[in-house]
């Protein structure tokens, strides 16, 4: 994550999308990234609590979050 931030130093916000709340959001949350959990209703992580800023159930919701965060 820090390598990405170093490479794109002029960016003010970063976004991370993943599905595993057990481990995937630890670093980006600490680095103040916008974190989005894709909650697959039939996925193996469906019963884990959400650790991301946002939780979605379909990809179209990503656009709404990016608009809310003024990223598109």
PDB file of C-alpha atoms in Angstrom:
ATOM      1  CA  UNK A   1       0.000   0.000   0.000  1.00  0.00           C
ATOM      2  CA  UNK A   2       2.782   2.406   0.836  1.00  0.00           C
ATOM      3  CA  UNK A   3       4.497   1.677  -2.482  1.00  0.00           C
ATOM      4  CA  UNK A   4       1.320   2.705  -4.298  1.00  0.00           C
ATOM      5  CA  UNK A   5       1.068   5.849  -2.210  1.00  0.00           C
ATOM      6  CA  UNK A   6       4.716   6.690  -2.913  1.00  0.00           C
ATOM      7  CA  UNK A   7       4.267   6.158  -6.638  1.00  0.00           C
ATOM      8  CA  UNK A   8       1.144   8.347  -6.780  1.00  0.00           C
ATOM      9  CA  UNK A   9       2.179  11.032  -4.305  1.00  0.00           C
ATOM     10  CA  UNK A  10      -0.032  13.694  -5.864  1.00  0.00           C
ATOM     11  CA  UNK A  11      -3.206  11.703  -5.200  1.00  0.00           C
ATOM     12  CA  UNK A  12      -5.189  12.737  -2.155  1.00  0.00           C
ATOM     13  CA  UNK A  13      -7.348   9.618  -1.814  1.00  0.00           C
ATOM     14  CA  UNK A  14      -6.901   5.920  -2.443  1.00  0.00           C
ATOM     15  CA  UNK A  15      -9.526   3.199  -2.753  1.00  0.00           C
ATOM     16  CA  UNK A  16      -9.260  -0.487  -1.924  1.00  0.00           C
ATOM     17  CA  UNK A  17     -11.937  -3.039  -2.812  1.00  0.00           C
ATOM     18  CA  UNK A  18     -11.821  -6.604  -1.534  1.00  0.00           C
ATOM     19  CA  UNK A  19     -13.962  -9.340  -0.036  1.00  0.00           C
ATOM     20  CA  UNK A  20     -12.136 -10.728   2.995  1.00  0.00           C
ATOM     21  CA  UNK A  21     -12.871  -8.620   6.083  1.00  0.00           C
ATOM     22  CA  UNK A  22     -10.788 -10.952   8.209  1.00  0.00           C
ATOM     23  CA  UNK A  23      -7.504  -9.535   6.899  1.00  0.00           C
ATOM     24  CA  UNK A  24      -7.810  -7.386   3.775  1.00  0.00           C
ATOM     25  CA  UNK A  25      -8.675  -4.029   5.314  1.00  0.00           C
ATOM     26  CA  UNK A  26      -6.162  -3.784   8.153  1.00  0.00           C
ATOM     27  CA  UNK A  27      -3.450  -1.832   6.302  1.00  0.00           C
ATOM     28  CA  UNK A  28      -5.632   0.356   4.072  1.00  0.00           C
ATOM     29  CA  UNK A  29      -7.804   1.369   7.039  1.00  0.00           C
ATOM     30  CA  UNK A  30      -4.707   2.398   9.005  1.00  0.00           C
ATOM     31  CA  UNK A  31      -3.506   4.425   6.003  1.00  0.00           C
ATOM     32  CA  UNK A  32      -6.871   6.221   5.661  1.00  0.00           C
ATOM     33  CA  UNK A  33      -7.759   4.645   2.338  1.00  0.00           C
ATOM     34  CA  UNK A  34     -11.395   4.407   1.324  1.00  0.00           C
ATOM     35  CA  UNK A  35     -12.157   0.738   1.869  1.00  0.00           C
ATOM     36  CA  UNK A  36     -14.987  -1.121   0.214  1.00  0.00           C
ATOM     37  CA  UNK A  37     -15.963  -4.650   1.040  1.00  0.00           C
ATOM     38  CA  UNK A  38     -17.686  -6.687  -1.645  1.00  0.00           C
ATOM     39  CA  UNK A  39     -19.954  -8.979   0.358  1.00  0.00           C
ATOM     40  CA  UNK A  40     -20.678 -12.037  -1.715  1.00  0.00           C
ATOM     41  CA  UNK A  41     -23.870 -13.562  -0.272  1.00  0.00           C
ATOM     42  CA  UNK A  42     -22.632 -17.054  -1.129  1.00  0.00           C
ATOM     43  CA  UNK A  43     -18.941 -16.377  -0.453  1.00  0.00           C
ATOM     44  CA  UNK A  44     -16.828 -17.967   2.244  1.00  0.00           C
ATOM     45  CA  UNK A  45     -16.549 -14.640   4.137  1.00  0.00           C
ATOM     46  CA  UNK A  46     -20.275 -13.815   4.136  1.00  0.00           C
ATOM     47  CA  UNK A  47     -20.624 -14.307   7.905  1.00  0.00           C
ATOM     48  CA  UNK A  48     -17.625 -12.187   8.931  1.00  0.00           C
ATOM     49  CA  UNK A  49     -18.310  -8.708  10.296  1.00  0.00           C
ATOM     50  CA  UNK A  50     -17.396  -5.798   8.062  1.00  0.00           C
ATOM     51  CA  UNK A  51     -14.147  -3.911   8.754  1.00  0.00           C
ATOM     52  CA  UNK A  52     -14.306  -1.670   5.690  1.00  0.00           C
ATOM     53  CA  UNK A  53     -15.763   1.839   5.461  1.00  0.00           C
ATOM     54  CA  UNK A  54     -18.383   0.637   3.007  1.00  0.00           C
ATOM     55  CA  UNK A  55     -20.002  -2.670   2.216  1.00  0.00           C
ATOM     56  CA  UNK A  56     -21.528  -3.472  -1.159  1.00  0.00           C
ATOM     57  CA  UNK A  57     -23.335  -6.419  -2.693  1.00  0.00           C
ATOM     58  CA  UNK A  58     -22.901  -5.483  -6.349  1.00  0.00           C
ATOM     59  CA  UNK A  59     -20.223  -3.716  -8.365  1.00  0.00           C
ATOM     60  CA  UNK A  60     -22.526  -0.912  -9.491  1.00  0.00           C
ATOM     61  CA  UNK A  61     -22.503   0.422  -5.932  1.00  0.00           C
ATOM     62  CA  UNK A  62     -18.806   1.282  -6.279  1.00  0.00           C
ATOM     63  CA  UNK A  63     -19.683   4.178  -8.591  1.00  0.00           C
ATOM     64  CA  UNK A  64     -22.070   5.634  -6.008  1.00  0.00           C
ATOM     65  CA  UNK A  65     -19.377   5.462  -3.340  1.00  0.00           C
ATOM     66  CA  UNK A  66     -16.823   7.130  -5.614  1.00  0.00           C
ATOM     67  CA  UNK A  67     -19.322   9.910  -6.323  1.00  0.00           C
ATOM     68  CA  UNK A  68     -19.995  10.333  -2.594  1.00  0.00           C
ATOM     69  CA  UNK A  69     -16.258  10.569  -1.963  1.00  0.00           C
ATOM     70  CA  UNK A  70     -15.896  13.083  -4.838  1.00  0.00           C
ATOM     71  CA  UNK A  71     -13.715  10.740  -6.867  1.00  0.00           C
ATOM     72  CA  UNK A  72     -15.789  10.741 -10.048  1.00  0.00           C
TER      73      UNK A  72
END
